[in-house]
Amino acid sequence: MTAVSIENRDNIALVWVYNPPVNALSHSVRDGLKNAMRAIAEDDTIDAAVIACRGRTFIAGADIREFGAPPKAPHLTEVVQIIEDMEKPITAAIHGTALGGGLEVALSCHYRIALSTAKIGLPEVKLGILPGAGGTQRFPRVAGVENALDAIISGRHIKAKQALSWGALDELVDDDLEAAALAFARTTIKKGVRRTGEMTIDGTTYDQAFFDGFRASIARRTRGYFAPERCIRCVEAAVKLPLKEGLEAERKNFQECFSNSQAKAMQHVFFAERQVSRVPGISKETPRREIKKVGIIGAGTMGGGIAMNFANIGMPVTLLEVQQDALDRGLSVVRKNYERSAAKGKLTAEQVEQRMGLFTGTMEYADLGDCDLIIEAVFETMDIKKKVFTALDEVAKPDAILASNTSYLDIDAIAAVTNRPSDVLGLHFFSPANVMRLLEIVRADKTADDVLATCVDLARKIGKVGVVSGVCHGFIGNRMLSQYAREMSLSVIEGAMPHEVDKAMYDFGMAMGPMTVSDMAGLDIGYLNRKGMDRADYETRATDWIDRVVEMDRKGLKTGAGIYDYDEGSRTPKPSDTVMAVIEEESAKLGIERTPKTADEIVERGMLALINEGAKILGEGIAIRASDIDIVYLNGYGFPPYRGGPMHYADQMGLKAVYEKICAYGEKFGERWWQPAPLLKELAEKGQSFADYDKKQGA
Ligand code: CAA
């Protein structure tokens, strides 16, 4: 089937676009649309036309895969202008999603009809760019300036009903879009063309103060991003300038975004997110187990949060605790979370009750006997985990999947206490588990393929991005984190103060600085861990100053003091004179002459620690691909999406430079922590990147 074809339906041309899977605007579609418009203009038997799509969706945008290649005419800007300039009325018939360039095509049509289930949107900002084929000029004209700014800056999908209320759609139908669009098009013959580009915006209310106010309102959420400001400039141009000049402004801003490294990073993230569910050894043909009921062991913050994910998709959950009061407390926290969502208007009171109705509390392991998946979220010690799995082995039905939510422990050892190690795997959720998108799916030595495949699918169903990891201490994310945390803490003992380290990393784009994160997580957990370890096994220079802080009963935010001071009831960290004095004393004790550190030095040290460990994890086969590591860091550790993740960041630096810097660190800081990863060395010597490695692995 050709990408674009025309049917003549009683003098209405029905232009079909067909470019699976999402009818992206590849060259063949652009060319096909241009030719179709010419044919319609020249055909006297045709009075009006409909542009519709076959398959699951209307055009979902430009073909992102073509972004790296030299652009090939006709460009989308030309195609949309040809459509808008047509003398015969053109109607877009939208189902599925009309996104990005797809919506720009629809906006260049003279009318738009849609299925009531359809959605529209301009998600370019999520790819680090902006709508570059008139979207920033035409959308404000049909939908209003405020709505256009909301849509373009958020990139969100807008439901058809809302789009209709904004004026971006003309009519909605519940079914048979084809027939409805043909009937609608017939009515346009009389009405004639209605060109979006000829509409004007009453600019009087949209003065400088309006745009400045808008900028201030989004400043926090767009911190560090390049494209949003350019989007605003384009909408300002739509208000102030005629279409032609507005389009020129859009072009200029588009080019600036397109050539910025953020665009490359965010496009990398788009494809990386879609790669994670491709797992060697697993395919569509791999059988799946049916999951209809879930059991969760432990009703603490983690267990309750995990349970909510399943109740949210309508799945019954049995929540097990050893004590009635802990169970009651857990269930009441879940209820409070739902009620908070209801207060924000995200759920109705009825939905809260429906979800709570899916929970059954119990203190009896036997009550987990009918669960298809059981996830343990109890205290993080091997002894306790082994006891839980021994008990589970007795009560779980055959074929039930048994998962541990451990953050660090050896899943093989946990699986070994059962008589069914092939049913066991790790499902490592991140706190708060009902909010954070990341799920590490830990494939143990004996985990069966169907168990893994079921959990990979399940991750998607509960709205998580599930990344498969092999077994090692801390899996992908926490193993890397420990290297980063150590180097950040060493930066403190060598000369930077905690707030300087945090500022450097925050300004780099991290959601939070490492010291603030430590205070939030609680300093006592690491402290207690270290007490059970041999001092030779960790870097005491990085931890002794923190141990002293804990011993002053400063355990972090929960005790109102940690690395930072906190005012009563406040979560805002304030540099602490007490802690800074401790740090200086500890540096002196170690004979370290404190020297100031620049933000660049701090960032480089943190990034190189992450990259080197990431390369080890990749080389050992713990992560399937470098881009999976990026997804872990972006979704679980607050890494800025516009930098693409630590491995993409390394590729941007060039692996040769990364390798040389790590070798130089080895000389400067000692080789104990700065042994370059063998894979990094190999790729650097070959002049290759992590992306090349992923490609070569066929991953
Ligand atoms: N270009 C190329 N491939 C695309 C694509 C696009 N715009 N959108 C989706 N795909 C591919 C995906 O990579 C995926 O491929 P694989 O199966 O090989 O992994 C396949 O289509 C299906 O995609 P999803 O798995 O995401 O399917 P879904 O049903 O969950 O979601 C969707 C469908 C809502 C359309 C989603 O794919 C999506 O949001 N796509 C991106 C839309 C977008 O950003 N459009 C704007 C592009 S930029 C632009 O248009 C600006 C311009 O004019 C220059």
Short mmCIF file of N, CA and C in Angstrom, two decimals, residues 268 618 625-627 630 647-648 650-652 655 683 688-699:
data_model
loop_
_atom_site.label_atom_id
_atom_site.label_comp_id
_atom_site.label_asym_id
_atom_site.label_seq_id
_atom_site.Cartn_x
_atom_site.Cartn_y
_atom_site.Cartn_z
N HIS A 268 17.29 10.90 22.18
CA HIS A 268 17.90 9.65 22.67
C HIS A 268 17.00 9.02 23.74
N LEU A 618 27.77 -2.38 32.39
CA LEU A 618 27.46 -2.76 31.00
C LEU A 618 28.39 -3.89 30.55
N ARG A 625 21.86 -2.71 27.89
CA ARG A 625 22.39 -1.69 26.98
C ARG A 625 22.66 -0.39 27.75
N ALA A 626 23.54 0.43 27.17
CA ALA A 626 23.89 1.69 27.84
C ALA A 626 22.65 2.56 28.00
N SER A 627 21.77 2.54 27.00
CA SER A 627 20.60 3.41 27.09
C SER A 627 19.67 2.98 28.23
N ASP A 630 20.82 4.82 31.22
CA ASP A 630 20.32 6.19 31.18
C ASP A 630 18.89 6.26 31.70
N MET A 647 25.25 7.90 30.45
CA MET A 647 25.98 7.24 29.37
C MET A 647 25.93 8.10 28.09
N HIS A 648 24.77 8.71 27.84
CA HIS A 648 24.68 9.62 26.70
C HIS A 648 25.59 10.83 26.93
N ALA A 650 28.30 10.83 28.55
CA ALA A 650 29.67 10.38 28.29
C ALA A 650 29.94 10.39 26.78
N ASP A 651 28.98 9.92 26.01
CA ASP A 651 29.14 9.94 24.55
C ASP A 651 29.34 11.36 24.04
N GLN A 652 28.63 12.28 24.66
CA GLN A 652 28.77 13.69 24.24
C GLN A 652 30.17 14.21 24.57
N LEU A 655 34.31 9.27 24.47
CA LEU A 655 34.80 8.27 25.43
C LEU A 655 36.31 8.31 25.61
N LEU A 683 36.30 0.74 24.21
CA LEU A 683 35.57 1.64 23.29
C LEU A 683 36.38 2.89 22.99
N GLN A 688 35.00 4.46 19.67
CA GLN A 688 33.55 4.23 19.61
C GLN A 688 32.83 4.84 20.81
N SER A 689 31.49 4.81 20.72
CA SER A 689 30.66 5.39 21.78
C SER A 689 29.82 4.28 22.41
N PHE A 690 29.14 4.62 23.50
CA PHE A 690 28.20 3.65 24.09
C PHE A 690 27.05 3.38 23.12
N ALA A 691 26.67 4.40 22.38
CA ALA A 691 25.59 4.20 21.40
C ALA A 691 26.04 3.18 20.34
N ASP A 692 27.32 3.26 19.93
CA ASP A 692 27.84 2.27 18.97
C ASP A 692 27.78 0.87 19.60
N TYR A 693 28.13 0.81 20.87
CA TYR A 693 28.12 -0.49 21.56
C TYR A 693 26.70 -1.07 21.55
N ASP A 694 25.72 -0.22 21.89
CA ASP A 694 24.31 -0.68 21.90
C ASP A 694 23.92 -1.20 20.52
N LYS A 695 24.33 -0.46 19.50
CA LYS A 695 23.95 -0.84 18.13
C LYS A 695 24.56 -2.20 17.78
N LYS A 696 25.84 -2.35 18.14
CA LYS A 696 26.55 -3.58 17.81
C LYS A 696 25.93 -4.80 18.52
N GLN A 697 25.45 -4.56 19.73
CA GLN A 697 24.83 -5.65 20.48
C GLN A 697 23.46 -5.99 19.89
N GLY A 698 23.02 -5.15 18.93
CA GLY A 698 21.66 -5.32 18.38
C GLY A 698 20.63 -4.96 19.42
N ALA A 699 21.07 -4.12 20.38
CA ALA A 699 20.15 -3.81 21.47
C ALA A 699 19.45 -2.48 21.25
#
